CSV table of C-alpha atoms in Angstrom, one decimal:
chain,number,residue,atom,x,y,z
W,1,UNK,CA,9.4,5.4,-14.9
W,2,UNK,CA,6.3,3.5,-13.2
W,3,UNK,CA,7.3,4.5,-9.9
W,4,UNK,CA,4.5,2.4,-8.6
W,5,UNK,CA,5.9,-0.1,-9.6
W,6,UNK,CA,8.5,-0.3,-6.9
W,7,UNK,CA,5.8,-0.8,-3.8
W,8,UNK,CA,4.4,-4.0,-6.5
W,9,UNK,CA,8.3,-5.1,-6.6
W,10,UNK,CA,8.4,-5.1,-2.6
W,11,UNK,CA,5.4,-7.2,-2.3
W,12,UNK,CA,6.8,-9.9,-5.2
W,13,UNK,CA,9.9,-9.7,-3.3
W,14,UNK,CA,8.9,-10.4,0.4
W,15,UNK,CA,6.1,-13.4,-1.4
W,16,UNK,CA,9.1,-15.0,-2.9
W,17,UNK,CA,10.8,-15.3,0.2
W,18,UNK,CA,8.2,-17.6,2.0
W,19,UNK,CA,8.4,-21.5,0.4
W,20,UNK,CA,4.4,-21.5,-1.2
W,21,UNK,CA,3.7,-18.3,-1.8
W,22,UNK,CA,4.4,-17.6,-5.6
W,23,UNK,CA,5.5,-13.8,-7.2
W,24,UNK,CA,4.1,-14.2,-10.0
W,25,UNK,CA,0.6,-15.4,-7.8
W,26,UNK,CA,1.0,-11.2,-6.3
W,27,UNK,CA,1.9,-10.3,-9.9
W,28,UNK,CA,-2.3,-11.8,-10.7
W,29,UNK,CA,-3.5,-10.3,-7.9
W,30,UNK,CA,-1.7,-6.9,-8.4
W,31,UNK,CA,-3.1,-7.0,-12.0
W,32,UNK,CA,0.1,-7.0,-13.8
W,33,UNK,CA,0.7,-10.2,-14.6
W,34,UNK,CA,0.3,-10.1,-19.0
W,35,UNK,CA,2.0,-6.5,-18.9
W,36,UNK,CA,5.1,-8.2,-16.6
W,37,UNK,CA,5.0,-11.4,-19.4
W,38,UNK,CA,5.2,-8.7,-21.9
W,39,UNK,CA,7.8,-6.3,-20.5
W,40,UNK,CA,10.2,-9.2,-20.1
W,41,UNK,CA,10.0,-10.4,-23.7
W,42,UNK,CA,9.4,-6.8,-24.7
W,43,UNK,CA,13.5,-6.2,-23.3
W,44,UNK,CA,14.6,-9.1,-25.4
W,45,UNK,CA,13.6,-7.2,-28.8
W,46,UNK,CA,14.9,-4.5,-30.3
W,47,UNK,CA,12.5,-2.0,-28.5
W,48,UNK,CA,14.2,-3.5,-25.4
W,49,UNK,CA,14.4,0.3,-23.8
W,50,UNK,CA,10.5,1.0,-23.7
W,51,UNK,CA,10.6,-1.7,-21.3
W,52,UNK,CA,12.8,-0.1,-18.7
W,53,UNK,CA,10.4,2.7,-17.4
W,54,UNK,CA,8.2,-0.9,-16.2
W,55,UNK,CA,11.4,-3.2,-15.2
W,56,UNK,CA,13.8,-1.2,-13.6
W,57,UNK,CA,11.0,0.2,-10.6
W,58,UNK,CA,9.8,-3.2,-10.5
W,59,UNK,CA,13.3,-5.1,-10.0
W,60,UNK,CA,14.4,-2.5,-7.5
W,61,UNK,CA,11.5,-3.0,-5.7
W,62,UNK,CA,11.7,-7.0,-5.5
W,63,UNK,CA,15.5,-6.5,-4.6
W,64,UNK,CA,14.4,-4.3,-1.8
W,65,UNK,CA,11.8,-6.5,-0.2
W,66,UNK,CA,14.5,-9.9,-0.9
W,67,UNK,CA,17.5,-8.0,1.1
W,68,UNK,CA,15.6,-6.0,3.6
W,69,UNK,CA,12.2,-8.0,4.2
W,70,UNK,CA,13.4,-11.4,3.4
W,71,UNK,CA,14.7,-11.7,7.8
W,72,UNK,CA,11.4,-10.4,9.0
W,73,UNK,CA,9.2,-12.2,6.8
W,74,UNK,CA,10.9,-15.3,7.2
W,75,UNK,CA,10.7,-14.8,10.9
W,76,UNK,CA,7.3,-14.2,10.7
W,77,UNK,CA,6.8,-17.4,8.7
W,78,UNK,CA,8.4,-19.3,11.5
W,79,UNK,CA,6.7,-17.5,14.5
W,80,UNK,CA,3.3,-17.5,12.6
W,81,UNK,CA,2.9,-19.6,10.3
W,82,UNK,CA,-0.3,-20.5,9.9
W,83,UNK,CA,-2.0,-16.8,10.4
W,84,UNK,CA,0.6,-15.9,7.7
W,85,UNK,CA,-0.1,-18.8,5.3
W,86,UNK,CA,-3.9,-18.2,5.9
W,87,UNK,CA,-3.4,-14.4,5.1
W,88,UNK,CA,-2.0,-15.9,1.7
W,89,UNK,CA,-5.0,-17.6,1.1
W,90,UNK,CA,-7.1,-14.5,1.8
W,91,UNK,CA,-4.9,-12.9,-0.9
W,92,UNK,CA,-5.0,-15.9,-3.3
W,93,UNK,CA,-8.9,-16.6,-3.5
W,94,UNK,CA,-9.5,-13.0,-3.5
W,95,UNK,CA,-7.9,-12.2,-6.6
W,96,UNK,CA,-10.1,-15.3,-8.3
W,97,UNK,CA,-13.5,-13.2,-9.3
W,98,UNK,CA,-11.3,-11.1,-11.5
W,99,UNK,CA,-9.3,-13.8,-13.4
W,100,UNK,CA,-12.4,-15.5,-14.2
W,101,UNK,CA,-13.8,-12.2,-15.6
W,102,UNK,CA,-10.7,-11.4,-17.2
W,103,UNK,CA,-10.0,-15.0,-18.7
W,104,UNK,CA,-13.5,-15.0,-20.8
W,105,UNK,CA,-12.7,-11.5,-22.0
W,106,UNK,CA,-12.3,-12.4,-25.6
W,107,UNK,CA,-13.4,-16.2,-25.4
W,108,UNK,CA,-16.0,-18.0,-23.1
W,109,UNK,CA,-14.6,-20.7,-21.5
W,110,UNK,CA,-15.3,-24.0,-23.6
W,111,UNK,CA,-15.0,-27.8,-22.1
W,112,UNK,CA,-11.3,-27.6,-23.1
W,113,UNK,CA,-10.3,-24.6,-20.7
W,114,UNK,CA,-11.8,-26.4,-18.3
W,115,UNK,CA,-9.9,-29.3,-18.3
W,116,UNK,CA,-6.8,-27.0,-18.9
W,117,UNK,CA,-7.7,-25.2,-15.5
W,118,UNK,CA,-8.6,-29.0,-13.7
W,119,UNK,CA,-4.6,-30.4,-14.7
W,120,UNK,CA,-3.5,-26.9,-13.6
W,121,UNK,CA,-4.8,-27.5,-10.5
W,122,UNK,CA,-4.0,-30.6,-10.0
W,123,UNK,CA,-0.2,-29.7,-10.9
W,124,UNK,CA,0.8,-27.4,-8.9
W,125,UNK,CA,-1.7,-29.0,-5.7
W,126,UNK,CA,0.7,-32.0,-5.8
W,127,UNK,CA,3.6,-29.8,-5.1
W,128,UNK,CA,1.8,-29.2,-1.9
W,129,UNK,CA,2.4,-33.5,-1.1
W,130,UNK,CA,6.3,-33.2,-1.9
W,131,UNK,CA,8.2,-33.3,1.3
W,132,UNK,CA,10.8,-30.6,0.7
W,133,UNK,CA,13.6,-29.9,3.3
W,134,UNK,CA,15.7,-26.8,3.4
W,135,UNK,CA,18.7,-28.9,3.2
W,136,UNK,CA,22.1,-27.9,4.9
W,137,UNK,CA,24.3,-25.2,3.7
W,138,UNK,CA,26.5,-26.3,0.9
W,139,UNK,CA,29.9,-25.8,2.6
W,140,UNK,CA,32.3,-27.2,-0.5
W,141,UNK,CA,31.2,-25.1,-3.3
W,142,UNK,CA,32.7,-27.6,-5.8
W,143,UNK,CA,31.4,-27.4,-9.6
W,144,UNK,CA,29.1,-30.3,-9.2
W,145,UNK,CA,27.8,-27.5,-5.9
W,146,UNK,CA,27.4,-24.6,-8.8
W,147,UNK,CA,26.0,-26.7,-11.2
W,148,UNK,CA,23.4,-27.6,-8.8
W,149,UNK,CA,22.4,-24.0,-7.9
W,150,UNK,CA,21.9,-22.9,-11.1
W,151,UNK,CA,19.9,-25.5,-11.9
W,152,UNK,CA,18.2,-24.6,-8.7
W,153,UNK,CA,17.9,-20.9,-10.3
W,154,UNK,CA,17.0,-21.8,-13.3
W,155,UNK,CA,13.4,-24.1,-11.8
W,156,UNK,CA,12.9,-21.8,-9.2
W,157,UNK,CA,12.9,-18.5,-11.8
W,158,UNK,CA,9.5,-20.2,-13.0
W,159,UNK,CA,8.1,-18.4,-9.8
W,160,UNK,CA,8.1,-15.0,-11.6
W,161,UNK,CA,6.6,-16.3,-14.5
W,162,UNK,CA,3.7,-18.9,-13.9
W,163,UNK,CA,1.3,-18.4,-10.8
W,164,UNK,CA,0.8,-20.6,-7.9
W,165,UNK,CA,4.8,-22.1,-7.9
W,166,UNK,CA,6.7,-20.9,-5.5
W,167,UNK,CA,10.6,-20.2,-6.2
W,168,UNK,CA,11.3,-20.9,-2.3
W,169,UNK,CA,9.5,-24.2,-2.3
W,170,UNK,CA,11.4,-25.3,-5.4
W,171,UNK,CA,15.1,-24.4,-4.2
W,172,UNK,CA,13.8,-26.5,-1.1
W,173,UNK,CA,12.7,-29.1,-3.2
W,174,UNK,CA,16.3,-29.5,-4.8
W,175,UNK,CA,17.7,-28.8,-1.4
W,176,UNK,CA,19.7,-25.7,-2.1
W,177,UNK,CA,17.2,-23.2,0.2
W,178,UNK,CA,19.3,-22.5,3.2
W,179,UNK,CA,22.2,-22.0,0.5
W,180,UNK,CA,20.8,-19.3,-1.3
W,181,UNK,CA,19.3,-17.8,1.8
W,182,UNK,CA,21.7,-17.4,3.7
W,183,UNK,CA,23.7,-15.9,0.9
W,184,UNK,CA,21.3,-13.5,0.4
W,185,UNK,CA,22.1,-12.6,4.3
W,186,UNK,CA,25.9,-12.6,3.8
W,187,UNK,CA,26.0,-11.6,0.3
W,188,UNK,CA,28.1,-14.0,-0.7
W,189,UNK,CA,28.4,-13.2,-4.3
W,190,UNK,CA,29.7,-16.1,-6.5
W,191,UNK,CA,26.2,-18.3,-5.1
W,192,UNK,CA,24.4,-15.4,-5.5
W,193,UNK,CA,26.0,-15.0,-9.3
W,194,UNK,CA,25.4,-18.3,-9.9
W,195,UNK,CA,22.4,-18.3,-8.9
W,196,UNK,CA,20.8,-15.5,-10.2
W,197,UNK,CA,22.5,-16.6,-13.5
W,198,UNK,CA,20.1,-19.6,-13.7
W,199,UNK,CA,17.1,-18.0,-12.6
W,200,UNK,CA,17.9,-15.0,-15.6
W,201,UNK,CA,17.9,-18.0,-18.0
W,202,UNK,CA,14.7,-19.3,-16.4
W,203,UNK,CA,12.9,-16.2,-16.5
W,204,UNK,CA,13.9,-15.7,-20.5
W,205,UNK,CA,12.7,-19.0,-22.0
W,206,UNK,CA,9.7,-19.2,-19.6
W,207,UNK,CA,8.5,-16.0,-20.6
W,208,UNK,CA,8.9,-16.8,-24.1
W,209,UNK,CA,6.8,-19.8,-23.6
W,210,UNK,CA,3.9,-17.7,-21.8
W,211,UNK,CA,3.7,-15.0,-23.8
W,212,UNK,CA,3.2,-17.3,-27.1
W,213,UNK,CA,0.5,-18.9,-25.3
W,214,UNK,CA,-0.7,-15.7,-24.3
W,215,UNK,CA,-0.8,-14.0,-27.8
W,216,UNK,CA,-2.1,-16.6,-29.6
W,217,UNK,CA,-4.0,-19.1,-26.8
W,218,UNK,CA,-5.3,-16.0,-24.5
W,219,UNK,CA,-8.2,-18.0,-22.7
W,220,UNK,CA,-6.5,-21.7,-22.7
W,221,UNK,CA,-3.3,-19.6,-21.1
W,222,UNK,CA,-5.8,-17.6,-18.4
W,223,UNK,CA,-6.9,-21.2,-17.7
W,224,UNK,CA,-3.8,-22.2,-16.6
W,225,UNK,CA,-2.7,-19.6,-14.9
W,226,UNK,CA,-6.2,-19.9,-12.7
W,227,UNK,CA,-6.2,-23.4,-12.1
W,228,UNK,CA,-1.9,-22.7,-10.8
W,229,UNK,CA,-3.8,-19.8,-8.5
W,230,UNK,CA,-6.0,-22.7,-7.3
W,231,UNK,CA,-4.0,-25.5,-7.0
W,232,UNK,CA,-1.5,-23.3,-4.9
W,233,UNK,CA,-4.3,-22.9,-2.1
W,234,UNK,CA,-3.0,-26.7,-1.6
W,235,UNK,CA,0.5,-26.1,-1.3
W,236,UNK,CA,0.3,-22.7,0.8
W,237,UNK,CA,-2.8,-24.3,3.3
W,238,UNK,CA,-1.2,-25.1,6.4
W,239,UNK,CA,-3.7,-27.0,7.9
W,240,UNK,CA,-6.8,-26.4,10.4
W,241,UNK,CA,-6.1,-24.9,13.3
W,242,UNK,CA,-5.7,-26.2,17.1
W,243,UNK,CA,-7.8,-24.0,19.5
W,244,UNK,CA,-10.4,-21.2,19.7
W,245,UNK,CA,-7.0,-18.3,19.7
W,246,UNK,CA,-5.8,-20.1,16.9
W,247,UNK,CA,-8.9,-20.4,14.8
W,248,UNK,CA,-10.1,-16.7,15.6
W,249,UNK,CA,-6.6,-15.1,14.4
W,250,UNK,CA,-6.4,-17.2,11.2
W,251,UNK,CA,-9.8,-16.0,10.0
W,252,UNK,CA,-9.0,-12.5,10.7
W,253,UNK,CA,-5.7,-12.8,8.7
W,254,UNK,CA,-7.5,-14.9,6.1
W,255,UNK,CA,-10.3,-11.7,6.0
W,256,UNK,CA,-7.5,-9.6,6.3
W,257,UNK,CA,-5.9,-11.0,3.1
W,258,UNK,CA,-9.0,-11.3,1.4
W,259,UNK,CA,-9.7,-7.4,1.8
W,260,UNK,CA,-6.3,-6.9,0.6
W,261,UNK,CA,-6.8,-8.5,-2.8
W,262,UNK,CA,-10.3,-6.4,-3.0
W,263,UNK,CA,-8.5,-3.4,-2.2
W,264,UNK,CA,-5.1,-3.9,-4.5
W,265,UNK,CA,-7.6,-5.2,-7.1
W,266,UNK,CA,-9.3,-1.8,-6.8
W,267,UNK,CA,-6.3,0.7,-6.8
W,268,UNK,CA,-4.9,-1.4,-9.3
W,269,UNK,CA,-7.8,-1.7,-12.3
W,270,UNK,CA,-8.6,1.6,-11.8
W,271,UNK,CA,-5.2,2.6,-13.0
């Protein structure tokens, strides 16, 4: 078992409980990113076990940080948000040296990665012009109700598996957010069933997708993961600050971020 891998759970976790901020965006910056793409599919084959020493740490540690983390970091989002947001972007941009390096591993970049990483980025930055709402909480759970969250589950699960979309912005997108949420809180388990049904199917036929592209388009793939990095700096931004307090702590937590992604980049690659 990668024990390790439980702290690299927590912080998925607690990222995919802020609207913006995608997991698999932490799972780039942790490093782990192709190995996650390739444990997934990995426990779809036949050799499904070796995959359990990296899932099963992992998983425990993102259910963790959902049911234990998801209250304060949701009350931090709303008390804070723009020194948390710009703590994100610390994060984000500071995990950008090393997918550049990593990306032109095996292949230079050509004219046509580049355009790859310019559509990426202008993807998943128009996400950041949608005007989500969190929607009420769906009192009549009717079937149209469950066929709506796992729809919701099964968009959202792409936040696992492609960097820079956020699972929180997209189940506020489709209006089901305070839904889900608060089920999480009350454990109300035929939403959460539901629910996590859609995002299981999500997370199988988008990892399939990735990891073809990763086996057998490695660079044009690491393109578009970089420009979804990127273009979620757009979506996650909250805006400039109002006020000398304001600026100062939002460049600390932006510093503060960007040391982190130095430092988790470190302890990772080293590894």
């Amino acid at each position: 078992m990668e024990w390790k891998n439980i702290y690299r759970g927590m912080l998925m976790g607690a990222s995919d409980t802020i609207p913006g901020v995608s997991g698999g965006t932490i799972a780039v910056v942790l490093g782990i990113y192709d190995q996650l793409i390739a444990a997934i599919n990995g426990f779809l084959s036949k050799d499904w076990k070796k995959q359990l020493g990296f899932l099963i740490p992992l998983g425990l540690g993102i259910a963790a940080a959902i049911f234990s983390l998801s209250h304060i970091i949701t009350w931090l989002f709303k008390t804070y948000p723009g020194p948390i947001q710009f703590f994100f972007l610390g994060l984000i941009l500071g995990v950008l040296p090393f997918l550049f390096n990593k990306a032109e591993a095996k292949t230079p970049f050509q004219i046509q990665h580049y355009l790859l990483l310019i559509a990426s980025v202008v993807f998943v930055g128009l996400l950041g012009f949608l005007d989500p709402t969190r929607g009420d909480i769906i009192e009549n759970l009717s079937s149209a109700a469950y066929i709506r969250l796992f729809f919701s589950g099964v968009v959202a699960s792409s936040a696992l598996v492609l960097p820079g979309i956020s699972g929180s912005l997209m189940f506020m997108i489709l209006g089901t957010f305070a839904t889900v949420m608060g089920a999480v809180s009350q454990l109300q388990l035929d939403v959460l069933a539901v629910t996590g049904a859609g995002i299981v199917i999500g997370i199988v036929l988008m990892t399939k997708i990735v990891s073809y592209f990763l086996n057998n388009f490695y660079t044009g793939m690491f393109a578009v993961v970089i420009g979804m990095v990127i273009g979620s700096v757009f979506v996650v931004f909250p805006g400039w600050p109002a006020g000398a307090a304001s600026v100062i702590t939002s460049i600390i937590t932006f510093a503060v971020g960007l040391a982190a992604a130095a430092l988790l980049g470190r302890l990772e690659y080293k590894a």
